[in-house]
Amino acid sequence: FFRRRGEVDRAIRIHQNLIANPNLTSKQRSQALLELSQDYLRAGVYDRAEQLLIEITDKMGEQLDVSLRHLKDIYEREKDWEKAIKVAVRLEAVSKQSMRKEIAHYYCELAEMAWSKGKIRLAASDLKKALRADPGCARASLLQGTYEKKLGHYHEAIHAYLRILDQ
């Protein structure tokens, strides 16, 4: 209620007091931790939210699916693509929903970062991982074609660009 009204500090205090209660069941504690993590997310305190969500996911509680989704969201906001990939893989296993498109895009982000730092081999490796995660990822093929063209590998660039038609 307080979080929705914009009174995040009050919501944090309430949830902290709830967690301090020794009479809580593990399910209630997990729910309170999840609510507190959402308070921290709303307040923009990502490091504290991350710590709480990791605590919840380590215990494999009832809130695992929701916690992993929030954790993935934090890593996306912080542009921590490697952690986002790990969480997405785990979320895919837990939720039985495909995360391959997201994982492929995370690898594309890593490839762009590597390329900008002059790490050509690492960028190429990340693009291959993106295409393994999602063979239909046109972004990975576009990046691969662009990088191959810049390197003067025109045959490989054309091959990558043509692959986009099927994707």
Tab-separated table of C-alpha atoms in Angstrom:
chain	number	residue	atom	x	y	z
A	1	PHE	CA	0.000	0.000	0.000
A	2	PHE	CA	2.700	2.498	1.033
A	3	ARG	CA	4.903	1.537	-1.910
A	4	ARG	CA	2.048	2.226	-4.337
A	5	ARG	CA	1.424	5.585	-2.693
A	6	GLY	CA	5.082	6.492	-3.164
A	7	GLU	CA	5.967	6.178	0.520
A	8	VAL	CA	8.759	3.704	-0.090
A	9	ASP	CA	10.603	4.522	3.138
A	10	ARG	CA	7.538	3.532	5.190
A	11	ALA	CA	7.108	0.340	3.189
A	12	ILE	CA	10.773	-0.536	3.803
A	13	ARG	CA	10.423	0.016	7.565
A	14	ILE	CA	7.293	-2.138	7.735
A	15	HIS	CA	8.863	-5.009	5.813
A	16	GLN	CA	12.096	-4.794	7.813
A	17	ASN	CA	10.066	-5.032	11.031
A	18	LEU	CA	8.164	-8.018	9.650
A	19	ILE	CA	11.390	-9.839	8.778
A	20	ALA	CA	12.728	-9.214	12.272
A	21	ASN	CA	9.756	-11.101	13.734
A	22	PRO	CA	11.051	-14.517	14.911
A	23	ASN	CA	7.561	-16.070	14.733
A	24	LEU	CA	7.354	-15.960	10.927
A	25	THR	CA	7.117	-19.191	8.980
A	26	SER	CA	9.654	-19.673	6.196
A	27	LYS	CA	6.937	-18.937	3.618
A	28	GLN	CA	5.983	-15.681	5.364
A	29	ARG	CA	9.635	-14.680	5.703
A	30	SER	CA	10.206	-15.375	2.017
A	31	GLN	CA	7.190	-13.243	1.089
A	32	ALA	CA	8.371	-10.409	3.343
A	33	LEU	CA	11.870	-10.582	1.831
A	34	LEU	CA	10.373	-10.431	-1.654
A	35	GLU	CA	8.242	-7.414	-0.716
A	36	LEU	CA	11.265	-5.691	0.837
A	37	SER	CA	13.286	-6.350	-2.314
A	38	GLN	CA	10.499	-4.734	-4.349
A	39	ASP	CA	10.613	-1.749	-2.008
A	40	TYR	CA	14.341	-1.426	-2.626
A	41	LEU	CA	13.804	-1.773	-6.382
A	42	ARG	CA	11.239	1.012	-6.284
A	43	ALA	CA	13.658	3.159	-4.289
A	44	GLY	CA	16.439	2.445	-6.805
A	45	VAL	CA	18.632	0.673	-4.244
A	46	TYR	CA	19.552	-2.199	-6.541
A	47	ASP	CA	22.412	-3.635	-4.496
A	48	ARG	CA	20.178	-4.284	-1.474
A	49	ALA	CA	17.391	-5.659	-3.656
A	50	GLU	CA	19.905	-7.947	-5.352
A	51	GLN	CA	21.182	-9.276	-2.007
A	52	LEU	CA	17.662	-10.093	-0.832
A	53	LEU	CA	16.695	-11.730	-4.112
A	54	ILE	CA	19.846	-13.852	-4.089
A	55	GLU	CA	18.978	-14.935	-0.549
A	56	ILE	CA	15.503	-15.974	-1.703
A	57	THR	CA	16.775	-17.810	-4.788
A	58	ASP	CA	19.443	-19.647	-2.798
A	59	LYS	CA	16.755	-21.102	-0.533
A	60	MET	CA	14.716	-22.335	-3.523
A	61	GLY	CA	11.528	-21.061	-1.901
A	62	GLU	CA	8.039	-20.662	-3.276
A	63	GLN	CA	8.980	-17.252	-4.667
A	64	LEU	CA	11.820	-18.588	-6.837
A	65	ASP	CA	10.251	-17.749	-10.210
A	66	VAL	CA	9.316	-14.193	-9.200
A	67	SER	CA	12.666	-13.628	-7.487
A	68	LEU	CA	14.614	-14.743	-10.552
A	69	ARG	CA	12.560	-12.419	-12.768
A	70	HIS	CA	13.305	-9.461	-10.495
A	71	LEU	CA	16.982	-10.410	-10.362
A	72	LYS	CA	17.107	-10.587	-14.169
A	73	ASP	CA	15.501	-7.155	-14.288
A	74	ILE	CA	18.169	-5.739	-11.966
A	75	TYR	CA	20.983	-7.176	-14.087
A	76	GLU	CA	19.397	-5.754	-17.232
A	77	ARG	CA	19.179	-2.304	-15.646
A	78	GLU	CA	22.790	-2.537	-14.476
A	79	LYS	CA	23.870	-3.945	-17.853
A	80	ASP	CA	25.504	-6.926	-16.145
A	81	TRP	CA	24.909	-9.246	-19.076
A	82	GLU	CA	26.870	-12.232	-17.771
A	83	LYS	CA	24.819	-12.381	-14.573
A	84	ALA	CA	21.643	-11.809	-16.592
A	85	ILE	CA	22.523	-14.843	-18.734
A	86	LYS	CA	23.053	-17.057	-15.674
A	87	VAL	CA	19.763	-15.959	-14.121
A	88	ALA	CA	17.893	-16.350	-17.416
A	89	VAL	CA	19.194	-19.913	-17.822
A	90	ARG	CA	18.077	-20.739	-14.296
A	91	LEU	CA	14.728	-19.019	-14.820
A	92	GLU	CA	14.182	-21.023	-18.005
A	93	ALA	CA	14.721	-24.250	-16.054
A	94	VAL	CA	12.392	-23.178	-13.227
A	95	SER	CA	9.572	-21.624	-15.244
A	96	LYS	CA	9.753	-23.957	-18.254
A	97	GLN	CA	9.436	-20.842	-20.439
A	98	SER	CA	11.965	-20.206	-23.181
A	99	MET	CA	14.413	-17.422	-22.448
A	100	ARG	CA	16.489	-18.056	-25.577
A	101	LYS	CA	15.640	-14.717	-27.219
A	102	GLU	CA	16.665	-12.772	-24.118
A	103	ILE	CA	19.835	-14.826	-23.699
A	104	ALA	CA	20.779	-14.234	-27.336
A	105	HIS	CA	20.332	-10.482	-26.903
A	106	TYR	CA	22.471	-10.524	-23.752
A	107	TYR	CA	25.237	-12.201	-25.769
A	108	CYS	CA	24.812	-9.531	-28.456
A	109	GLU	CA	25.290	-6.854	-25.781
A	110	LEU	CA	28.458	-8.617	-24.627
A	111	ALA	CA	29.665	-8.800	-28.240
A	112	GLU	CA	29.120	-5.074	-28.740
A	113	MET	CA	31.033	-4.314	-25.543
A	114	ALA	CA	33.897	-6.602	-26.579
A	115	TRP	CA	34.026	-5.071	-30.067
A	116	SER	CA	34.153	-1.546	-28.663
A	117	LYS	CA	37.160	-2.572	-26.556
A	118	GLY	CA	38.914	-4.074	-29.574
A	119	LYS	CA	38.399	-7.668	-28.440
A	120	ILE	CA	37.460	-9.028	-31.858
A	121	ARG	CA	37.719	-12.747	-31.019
A	122	LEU	CA	35.628	-12.353	-27.897
A	123	ALA	CA	32.978	-10.450	-29.871
A	124	ALA	CA	32.891	-13.209	-32.492
A	125	SER	CA	32.614	-15.844	-29.772
A	126	ASP	CA	29.737	-14.012	-28.090
A	127	LEU	CA	27.880	-13.744	-31.407
A	128	LYS	CA	28.272	-17.484	-31.964
A	129	LYS	CA	26.859	-18.069	-28.479
A	130	ALA	CA	23.957	-15.759	-29.314
A	131	LEU	CA	23.171	-17.754	-32.442
A	132	ARG	CA	23.448	-21.030	-30.509
A	133	ALA	CA	21.033	-19.684	-27.896
A	134	ASP	CA	18.601	-18.474	-30.574
A	135	PRO	CA	19.328	-19.456	-34.194
A	136	GLY	CA	16.623	-16.993	-35.248
A	137	CYS	CA	18.358	-13.962	-33.739
A	138	ALA	CA	18.598	-11.475	-36.606
A	139	ARG	CA	20.448	-8.998	-34.402
A	140	ALA	CA	23.335	-11.445	-33.957
A	141	SER	CA	23.536	-12.017	-37.706
A	142	LEU	CA	23.399	-8.285	-38.399
A	143	LEU	CA	26.215	-7.618	-35.916
A	144	GLN	CA	28.215	-10.514	-37.293
A	145	GLY	CA	27.808	-9.203	-40.843
A	146	THR	CA	28.791	-5.683	-39.785
A	147	TYR	CA	31.893	-6.870	-37.948
A	148	GLU	CA	32.964	-9.185	-40.782
A	149	LYS	CA	32.556	-6.312	-43.264
A	150	LYS	CA	34.701	-4.019	-41.083
A	151	LEU	CA	37.367	-6.721	-40.950
A	152	GLY	CA	37.319	-7.028	-44.736
A	153	HIS	CA	35.806	-10.526	-44.689
A	154	TYR	CA	33.201	-9.755	-47.302
A	155	HIS	CA	32.201	-13.343	-48.103
A	156	GLU	CA	31.445	-14.052	-44.421
A	157	ALA	CA	29.623	-10.709	-44.139
A	158	ILE	CA	27.362	-11.547	-47.077
A	159	HIS	CA	26.675	-14.975	-45.600
A	160	ALA	CA	25.672	-13.399	-42.265
A	161	TYR	CA	23.476	-10.784	-43.968
A	162	LEU	CA	21.733	-13.414	-46.091
A	163	ARG	CA	20.971	-15.437	-42.984
A	164	ILE	CA	18.804	-12.522	-41.793
A	165	LEU	CA	16.311	-13.242	-44.593
A	166	ASP	CA	15.528	-16.623	-43.040
A	167	GLN	CA	15.498	-15.278	-39.524
